[in-house]
Amino acid sequence: MKSVLESLGFGVVEEPDLISIVKIKDALARSPIVRVGKELIPEEEVGDYRTITQVIPIENVKPEELEPILKRLTSPNTDVIVYRNTNTIVLSGSAADINKLLVLVSEFDVKIEEATPGSISSAGDIHIYTLEYSEAEKIAATLVKLDNPVIQSEDLSSERKPPPPGQPMPKVDKIKAVGHKESNSVIVTATNAEWAEIRKIIKVLDSARKQVLLEVLIVELTSSDLNDFGIDWRYKGEAFGQFNSGLSKEANIINSNGQVNPNINTLSGFSLGFLKAGSEQIIGILSANQGNENFNVLSAPQVLTVDNQEAEISVGQDVPVRTQSRNAGTGGTNAVTVDNYEYRPTGIKLKFTPHVNKNNKITLELFQEIKNIAEIALAGGNPTFNRREIKTSISIENTQSIVIGGLISNDKQKRIIKIPFLGDIPYLGHLFKRTTEKIKKTNLMVFITPHILDSRETADKMTVKKKMQQERYELERERILNKEREIRERGD
């Protein structure tokens, strides 16, 4: 009878020699029983029709944190009122509803260290599951998207009869769940039969995830082909009076042995001196040079994350770029120029999301971006930025190393230095000029090695390994520094 009345929005108020049936809100206002504390209402009183007001003191958490959870998991006929000044919650409703909420409050109003992962508490149709590995809010968000599980058993088969012909199937309710962040618990409203199935789902979702350590080496391979061929005309001695010859002046171009001074600026590679005349030494130096550079390690990050969780590392700096220049003065000598700037990031950004299957094969979603300044314009101009990025998905075995490359940039420069007029003579002009061509090819390569850490022992071994590598690196670095120091001392 009570449930029928509540479904219609009515409640029962018992008074001496009188039982009144009134609207729920009026029944709550005229509640004759007021209880204080967290003690459950005795079982013999739960079946009564009387409305009860319960005042609950909250000791360890903020009552406003519990308010949305209690309101969501109780019937619309139960009032939940928070009084912050005294840190209390006031409940007003049926004894059965009050008891359910009392269990929830007792479960959450504890010190954080007292919460036991994996523990389960129930009160009627309300069940609490404290998680071990996952976040309660994410698990709850997943559960509410699912239909209530259909229990295939003989005792429920009579309750799940198919609808009459021509009638639609009854709508299946969604699971009612909410996550409590502070205790990392999921609260579910379900019958005992439904809870048995929902609990299995939560247990599967709340499992320890593997961790993945990603070792990355970002290398810039540079091949600089410098082809330098021509005649450098220089002279030794004083200038020719007021006449500007246009030739570079060098001291000691030729030493006493007739060899070209190796310290002359801009000369390297093969050099040949072939002319000497008069008191002034005018020398044509034939030079041929070819240079190559190796590679540059841009970054070597190591990032640790859990399975299916994105990790990101960013190393660099923000570069100011002028976006606007305006005159803020009144004109004349009082003119003031105001520049507006914005900052643009440069450096290396790496994002990756690992997906580990049961055979420890890893699928990596990888994004890598490198931004740097190519050149800065003169007279306060804005810099030009180079941007290179890789976005890919790859499949790789545990501890297997792979390389991703192909981001090649080409830069070709040609420079001609010549003596005016003489360098422009057809054919003979090559004797009076020097041509430098430089072709620079840059290939960006990314080396990747993942390590799956699926246990405490594996993580400990990896920690020891990295520590030993660091110690070897420090020893090798110290050895190289000592060797360089010895070479400098012998040179002195």
Short mmCIF file of N, CA and C in Angstrom, two decimals, residues 8 53 62 70 72 82 104 112 173 195 198 214 221 260 275 279 290 305 317 348 361 366 407 412 475 479:
data_model
loop_
_atom_site.label_atom_id
_atom_site.label_comp_id
_atom_site.label_asym_id
_atom_site.label_seq_id
_atom_site.Cartn_x
_atom_site.Cartn_y
_atom_site.Cartn_z
N LEU A 8 1.94 7.59 -6.34
CA LEU A 8 0.94 8.60 -6.67
C LEU A 8 1.26 9.96 -6.06
N THR A 53 12.58 12.00 9.85
CA THR A 53 13.61 12.99 9.58
C THR A 53 14.88 12.56 10.31
N LYS A 62 33.31 16.83 3.23
CA LYS A 62 32.40 17.96 3.14
C LYS A 62 31.00 17.47 2.78
N LEU A 70 23.72 11.56 -2.98
CA LEU A 70 22.53 11.12 -2.24
C LEU A 70 21.25 11.46 -3.01
N ARG A 72 20.91 11.78 -6.20
CA ARG A 72 20.79 10.99 -7.43
C ARG A 72 20.35 9.56 -7.16
N VAL A 82 21.53 20.00 3.00
CA VAL A 82 22.87 20.16 3.56
C VAL A 82 22.92 21.46 4.35
N LEU A 104 25.13 4.73 2.68
CA LEU A 104 26.01 5.50 1.80
C LEU A 104 26.85 6.49 2.59
N ILE A 112 40.40 9.00 4.26
CA ILE A 112 40.79 8.45 2.97
C ILE A 112 41.62 7.19 3.13
N ASP A 173 15.83 -0.45 -18.98
CA ASP A 173 16.43 0.67 -18.27
C ASP A 173 17.95 0.61 -18.34
N TRP A 195 22.87 -6.65 -9.76
CA TRP A 195 24.16 -6.28 -9.18
C TRP A 195 25.19 -7.39 -9.36
N ILE A 198 26.48 -6.79 -12.81
CA ILE A 198 27.19 -5.52 -12.91
C ILE A 198 28.54 -5.59 -12.21
N LEU A 214 58.72 4.32 -23.24
CA LEU A 214 59.12 4.58 -24.63
C LEU A 214 60.44 5.35 -24.64
N LEU A 221 70.19 14.16 -39.34
CA LEU A 221 71.34 13.81 -40.17
C LEU A 221 71.54 14.91 -41.20
N VAL A 260 102.08 28.56 -48.71
CA VAL A 260 100.97 29.43 -48.36
C VAL A 260 100.71 29.35 -46.86
N LEU A 275 102.12 32.81 -57.78
CA LEU A 275 102.58 34.05 -58.39
C LEU A 275 103.24 34.92 -57.34
N SER A 279 107.95 44.27 -55.16
CA SER A 279 108.01 44.42 -53.71
C SER A 279 106.69 44.06 -53.06
N GLN A 290 85.97 20.59 -49.95
CA GLN A 290 84.71 19.87 -49.83
C GLN A 290 84.56 19.45 -48.38
N THR A 305 54.06 5.68 -19.55
CA THR A 305 52.61 5.84 -19.45
C THR A 305 51.97 4.48 -19.34
N GLN A 317 61.19 26.42 -26.22
CA GLN A 317 60.98 27.75 -25.67
C GLN A 317 60.01 28.52 -26.56
N ILE A 348 60.71 20.65 -29.46
CA ILE A 348 60.28 19.29 -29.81
C ILE A 348 59.07 18.91 -28.99
N LYS A 361 52.10 -7.40 -28.01
CA LYS A 361 52.42 -6.64 -29.21
C LYS A 361 51.82 -5.25 -29.05
N LEU A 366 51.49 7.68 -32.79
CA LEU A 366 52.63 8.57 -32.55
C LEU A 366 52.45 9.89 -33.29
N LEU A 407 61.87 12.75 -43.52
CA LEU A 407 61.59 14.19 -43.53
C LEU A 407 62.85 14.94 -43.96
N LYS A 412 69.98 25.01 -50.89
CA LYS A 412 71.07 25.22 -51.83
C LYS A 412 71.44 26.69 -51.86
N LEU A 475 80.84 7.99 -16.29
CA LEU A 475 82.24 7.56 -16.32
C LEU A 475 82.88 7.88 -17.67
N ARG A 479 85.92 10.44 -18.50
CA ARG A 479 87.14 9.99 -19.19
C ARG A 479 87.47 10.91 -20.37
#
